[in-house]
mmCIF file of C-alpha atoms in Angstrom:
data_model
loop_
_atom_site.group_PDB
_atom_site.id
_atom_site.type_symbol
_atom_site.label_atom_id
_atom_site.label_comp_id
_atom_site.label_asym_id
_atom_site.label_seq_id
_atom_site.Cartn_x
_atom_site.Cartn_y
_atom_site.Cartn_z
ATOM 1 C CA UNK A 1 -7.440 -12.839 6.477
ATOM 2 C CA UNK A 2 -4.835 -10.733 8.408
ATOM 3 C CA UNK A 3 -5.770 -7.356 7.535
ATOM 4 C CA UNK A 4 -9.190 -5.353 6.426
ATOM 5 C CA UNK A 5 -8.796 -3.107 3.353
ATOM 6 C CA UNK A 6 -11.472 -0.949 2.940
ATOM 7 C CA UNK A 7 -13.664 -0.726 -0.080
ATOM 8 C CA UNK A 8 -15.871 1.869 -1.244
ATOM 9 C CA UNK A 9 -16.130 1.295 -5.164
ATOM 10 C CA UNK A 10 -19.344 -0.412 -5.882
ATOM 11 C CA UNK A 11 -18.987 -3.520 -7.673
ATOM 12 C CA UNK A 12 -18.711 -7.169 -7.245
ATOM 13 C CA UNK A 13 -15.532 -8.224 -5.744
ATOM 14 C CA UNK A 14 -13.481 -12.036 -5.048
ATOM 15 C CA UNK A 15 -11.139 -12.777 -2.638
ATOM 16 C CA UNK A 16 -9.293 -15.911 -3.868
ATOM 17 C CA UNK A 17 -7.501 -17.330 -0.493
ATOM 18 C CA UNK A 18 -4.292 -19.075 -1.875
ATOM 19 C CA UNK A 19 -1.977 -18.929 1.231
ATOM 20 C CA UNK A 20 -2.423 -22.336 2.532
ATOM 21 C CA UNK A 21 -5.204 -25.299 1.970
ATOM 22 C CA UNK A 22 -8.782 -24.775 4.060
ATOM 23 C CA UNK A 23 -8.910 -27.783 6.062
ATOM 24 C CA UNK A 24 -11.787 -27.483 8.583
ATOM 25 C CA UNK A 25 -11.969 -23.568 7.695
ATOM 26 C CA UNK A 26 -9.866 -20.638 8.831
ATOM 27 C CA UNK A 27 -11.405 -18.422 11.606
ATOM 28 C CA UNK A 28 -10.774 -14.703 11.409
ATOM 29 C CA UNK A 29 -13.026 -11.661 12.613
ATOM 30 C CA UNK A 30 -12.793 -8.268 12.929
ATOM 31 C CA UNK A 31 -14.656 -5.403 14.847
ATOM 32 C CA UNK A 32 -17.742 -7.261 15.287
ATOM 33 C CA UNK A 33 -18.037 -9.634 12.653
ATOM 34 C CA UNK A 34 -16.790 -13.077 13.110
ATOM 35 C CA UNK A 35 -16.704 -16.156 10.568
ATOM 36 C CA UNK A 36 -15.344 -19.074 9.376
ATOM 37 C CA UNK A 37 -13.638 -19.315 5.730
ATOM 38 C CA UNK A 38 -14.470 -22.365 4.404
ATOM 39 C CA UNK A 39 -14.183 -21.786 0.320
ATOM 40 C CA UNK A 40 -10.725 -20.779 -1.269
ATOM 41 C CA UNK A 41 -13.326 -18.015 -2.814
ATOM 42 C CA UNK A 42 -15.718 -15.480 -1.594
ATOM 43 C CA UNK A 43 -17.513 -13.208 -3.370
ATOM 44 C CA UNK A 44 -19.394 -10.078 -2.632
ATOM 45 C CA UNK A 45 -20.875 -6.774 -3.719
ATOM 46 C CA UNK A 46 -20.757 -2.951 -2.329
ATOM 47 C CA UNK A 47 -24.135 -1.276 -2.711
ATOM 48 C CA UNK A 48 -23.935 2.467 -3.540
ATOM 49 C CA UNK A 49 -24.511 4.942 -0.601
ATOM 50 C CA UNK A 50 -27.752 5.911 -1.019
ATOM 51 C CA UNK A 51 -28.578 9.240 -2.028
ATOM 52 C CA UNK A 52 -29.075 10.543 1.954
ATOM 53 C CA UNK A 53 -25.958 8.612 2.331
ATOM 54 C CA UNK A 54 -23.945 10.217 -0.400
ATOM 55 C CA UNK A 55 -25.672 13.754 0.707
ATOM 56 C CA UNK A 56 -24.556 13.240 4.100
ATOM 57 C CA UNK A 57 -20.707 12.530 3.364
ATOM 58 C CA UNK A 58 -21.121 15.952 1.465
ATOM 59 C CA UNK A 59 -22.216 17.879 3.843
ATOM 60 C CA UNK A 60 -19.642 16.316 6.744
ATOM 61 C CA UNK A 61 -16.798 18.189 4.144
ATOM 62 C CA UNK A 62 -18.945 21.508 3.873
ATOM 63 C CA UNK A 63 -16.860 24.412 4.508
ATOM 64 C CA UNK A 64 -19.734 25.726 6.557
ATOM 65 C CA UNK A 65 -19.517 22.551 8.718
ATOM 66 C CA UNK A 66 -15.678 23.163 8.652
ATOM 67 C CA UNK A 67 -16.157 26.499 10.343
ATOM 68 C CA UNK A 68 -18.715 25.338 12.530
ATOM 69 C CA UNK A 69 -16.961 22.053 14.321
ATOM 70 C CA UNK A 70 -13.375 22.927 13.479
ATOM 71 C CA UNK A 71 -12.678 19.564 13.057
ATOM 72 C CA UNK A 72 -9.205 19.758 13.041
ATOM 73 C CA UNK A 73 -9.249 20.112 16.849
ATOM 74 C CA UNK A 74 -10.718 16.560 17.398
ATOM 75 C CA UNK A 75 -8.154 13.567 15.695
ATOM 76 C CA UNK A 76 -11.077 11.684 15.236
ATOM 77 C CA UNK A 77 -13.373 14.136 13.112
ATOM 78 C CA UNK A 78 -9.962 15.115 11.402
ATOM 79 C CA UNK A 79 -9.659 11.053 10.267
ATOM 80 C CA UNK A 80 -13.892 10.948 9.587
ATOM 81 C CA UNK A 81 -13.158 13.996 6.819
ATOM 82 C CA UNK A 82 -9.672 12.251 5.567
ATOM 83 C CA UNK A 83 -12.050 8.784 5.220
ATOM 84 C CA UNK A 84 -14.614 10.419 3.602
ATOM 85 C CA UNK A 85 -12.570 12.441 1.265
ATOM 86 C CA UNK A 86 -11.324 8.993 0.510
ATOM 87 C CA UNK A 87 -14.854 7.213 0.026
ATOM 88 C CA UNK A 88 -15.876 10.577 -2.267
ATOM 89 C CA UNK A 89 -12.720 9.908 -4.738
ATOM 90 C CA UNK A 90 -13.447 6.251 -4.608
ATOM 91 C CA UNK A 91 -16.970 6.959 -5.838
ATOM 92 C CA UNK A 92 -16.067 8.967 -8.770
ATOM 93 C CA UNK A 93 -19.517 10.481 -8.427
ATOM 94 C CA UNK A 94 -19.325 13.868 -9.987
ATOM 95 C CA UNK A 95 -21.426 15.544 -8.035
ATOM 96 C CA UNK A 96 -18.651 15.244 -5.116
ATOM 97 C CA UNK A 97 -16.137 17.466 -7.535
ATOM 98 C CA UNK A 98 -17.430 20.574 -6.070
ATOM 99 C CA UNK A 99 -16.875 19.870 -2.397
ATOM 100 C CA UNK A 100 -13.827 18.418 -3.007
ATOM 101 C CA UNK A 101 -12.341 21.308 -4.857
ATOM 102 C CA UNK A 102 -13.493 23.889 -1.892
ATOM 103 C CA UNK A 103 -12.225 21.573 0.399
ATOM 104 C CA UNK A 104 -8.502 21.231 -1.020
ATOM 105 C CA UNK A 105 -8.315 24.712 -1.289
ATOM 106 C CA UNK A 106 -9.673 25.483 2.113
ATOM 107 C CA UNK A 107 -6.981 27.608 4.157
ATOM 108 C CA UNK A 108 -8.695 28.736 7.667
ATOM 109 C CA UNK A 109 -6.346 30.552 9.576
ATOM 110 C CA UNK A 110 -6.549 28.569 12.554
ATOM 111 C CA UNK A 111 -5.740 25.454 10.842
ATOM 112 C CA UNK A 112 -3.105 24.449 13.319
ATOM 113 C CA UNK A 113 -0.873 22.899 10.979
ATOM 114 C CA UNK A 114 -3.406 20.783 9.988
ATOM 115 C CA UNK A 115 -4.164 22.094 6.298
ATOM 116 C CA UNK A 116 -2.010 18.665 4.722
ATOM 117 C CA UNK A 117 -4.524 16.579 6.146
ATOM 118 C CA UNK A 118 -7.911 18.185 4.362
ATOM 119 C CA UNK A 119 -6.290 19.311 0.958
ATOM 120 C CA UNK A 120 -4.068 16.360 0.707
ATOM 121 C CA UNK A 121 -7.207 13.824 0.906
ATOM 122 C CA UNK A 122 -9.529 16.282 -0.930
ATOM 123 C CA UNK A 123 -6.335 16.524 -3.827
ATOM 124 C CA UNK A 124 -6.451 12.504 -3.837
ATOM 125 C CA UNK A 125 -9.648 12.094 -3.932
ATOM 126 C CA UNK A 126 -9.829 14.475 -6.856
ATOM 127 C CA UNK A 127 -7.595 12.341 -8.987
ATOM 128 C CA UNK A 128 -9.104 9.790 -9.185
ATOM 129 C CA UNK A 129 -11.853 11.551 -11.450
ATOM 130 C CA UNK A 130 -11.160 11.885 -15.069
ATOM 131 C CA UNK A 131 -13.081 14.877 -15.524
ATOM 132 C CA UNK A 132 -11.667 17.367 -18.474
ATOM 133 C CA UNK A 133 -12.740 20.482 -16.307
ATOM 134 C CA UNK A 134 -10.033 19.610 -13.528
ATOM 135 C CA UNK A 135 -7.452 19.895 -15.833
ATOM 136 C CA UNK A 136 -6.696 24.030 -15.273
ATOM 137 C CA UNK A 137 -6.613 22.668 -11.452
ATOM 138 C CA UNK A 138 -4.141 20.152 -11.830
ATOM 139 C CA UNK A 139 -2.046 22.333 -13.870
ATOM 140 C CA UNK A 140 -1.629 25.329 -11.625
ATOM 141 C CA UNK A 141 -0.843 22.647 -8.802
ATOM 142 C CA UNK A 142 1.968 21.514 -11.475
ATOM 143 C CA UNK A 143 3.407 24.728 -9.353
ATOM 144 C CA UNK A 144 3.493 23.437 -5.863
ATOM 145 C CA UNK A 145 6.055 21.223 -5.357
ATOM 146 C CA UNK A 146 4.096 19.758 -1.961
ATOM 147 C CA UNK A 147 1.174 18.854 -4.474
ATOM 148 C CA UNK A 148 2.981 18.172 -8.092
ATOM 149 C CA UNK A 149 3.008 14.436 -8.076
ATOM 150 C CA UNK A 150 -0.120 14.033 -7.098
ATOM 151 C CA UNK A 151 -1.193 16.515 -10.327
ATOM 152 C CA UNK A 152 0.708 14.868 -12.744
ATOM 153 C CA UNK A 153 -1.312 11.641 -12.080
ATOM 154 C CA UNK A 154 -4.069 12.957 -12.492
ATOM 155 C CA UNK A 155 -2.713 14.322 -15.395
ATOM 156 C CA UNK A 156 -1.898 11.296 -16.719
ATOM 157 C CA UNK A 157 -5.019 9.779 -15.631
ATOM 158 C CA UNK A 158 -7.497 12.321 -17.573
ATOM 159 C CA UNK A 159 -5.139 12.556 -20.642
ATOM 160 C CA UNK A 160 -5.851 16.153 -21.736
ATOM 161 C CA UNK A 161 -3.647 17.543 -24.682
ATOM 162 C CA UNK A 162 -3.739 21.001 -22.723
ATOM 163 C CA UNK A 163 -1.663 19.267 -20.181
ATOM 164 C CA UNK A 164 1.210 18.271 -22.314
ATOM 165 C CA UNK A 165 2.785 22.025 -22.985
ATOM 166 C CA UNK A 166 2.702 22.598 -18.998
ATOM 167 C CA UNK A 167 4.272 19.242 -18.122
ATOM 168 C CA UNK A 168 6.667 19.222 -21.056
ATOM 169 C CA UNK A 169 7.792 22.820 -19.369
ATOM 170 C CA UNK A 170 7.938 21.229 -15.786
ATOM 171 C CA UNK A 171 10.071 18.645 -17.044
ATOM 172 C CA UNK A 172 12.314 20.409 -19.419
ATOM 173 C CA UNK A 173 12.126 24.178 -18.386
ATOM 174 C CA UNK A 174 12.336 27.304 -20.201
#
């Protein structure tokens, strides 16, 4: 295993290992946790957050705790609120909509630049839900051309017939 992908969708998940044969077992580790592969197949699950879990990623993308810590000053925070925009999106919990939403259009004026960084993983993490009631969103973003791809995914994704006029009109003009 050369690289860690991170996975946030509960579920059960294999890893099939088809690179080469598993002799005596293949040693990899990261962070802190070491092993030995010794099965061409490993299995696992990912738990839901719990609900103080979920509650707390919320709250870490509040706009009041946006105006508060200013995370953009601090890489670190900045890449904490990009990773848990991510985790939200990969959830598809509905309840996360609303942050997400005030998040991607958050705009302080101090931003220093870094406004991409919050709306663009707030934006992504919104398309990944097939909610109906985005679909006004995701068609005024049709407008921006910094954000259009990522709204006619979604698009695509939640398959509204609302969304075919707009997008026929982007495509074709006039």
């Amino acid at each position: 295993i050369s690289q860690f992908y991170p996975l946030y969708q509960p579920g059960r998940y294999t890893i099939k290992v088809s690179y080469r044969p598993l002799d005596d077992g293949v040693q990899f580790g990261f962070w802190g946790w070491v092993g030995t592969l010794t099965s061409q197949e490993v299995s696992f699950e990912i738990a839901p957050p719990s609900a103080h879990q979920f509650n707390t990623m919320l709250a870490d993308i509040s706009i009041q705790k946006m105006n508060d810590e200013k995370p953009w000053k601090d890489p670190f925070k900045r890449v904490k609120v990009m990773q848990i925009c991510n985790q939200l999106g990969e959830l598809r919990d509905p309840r996360a909509i609303q942050a997400l939403q005030k998040l991607a259009l958050y705009k302080p004026e101090d931003l220093e630049g870094y406004s991409h960084d919050f709306t663009g993983s707030a934006l992504n993490a919104l398309a990944k839900f097939p909610q109906r009631e985005l679909v006004p969103m995701w068609i005024e973003r049709l407008n921006d051309a910094s954000m259009r791809e990522i709204a006619i995914e979604a698009l695509v994704i939640i398959g509204n017939p609302s969304a075919i006029e707009p997008l026929r009109h982007l495509l074709f003009g006039g």
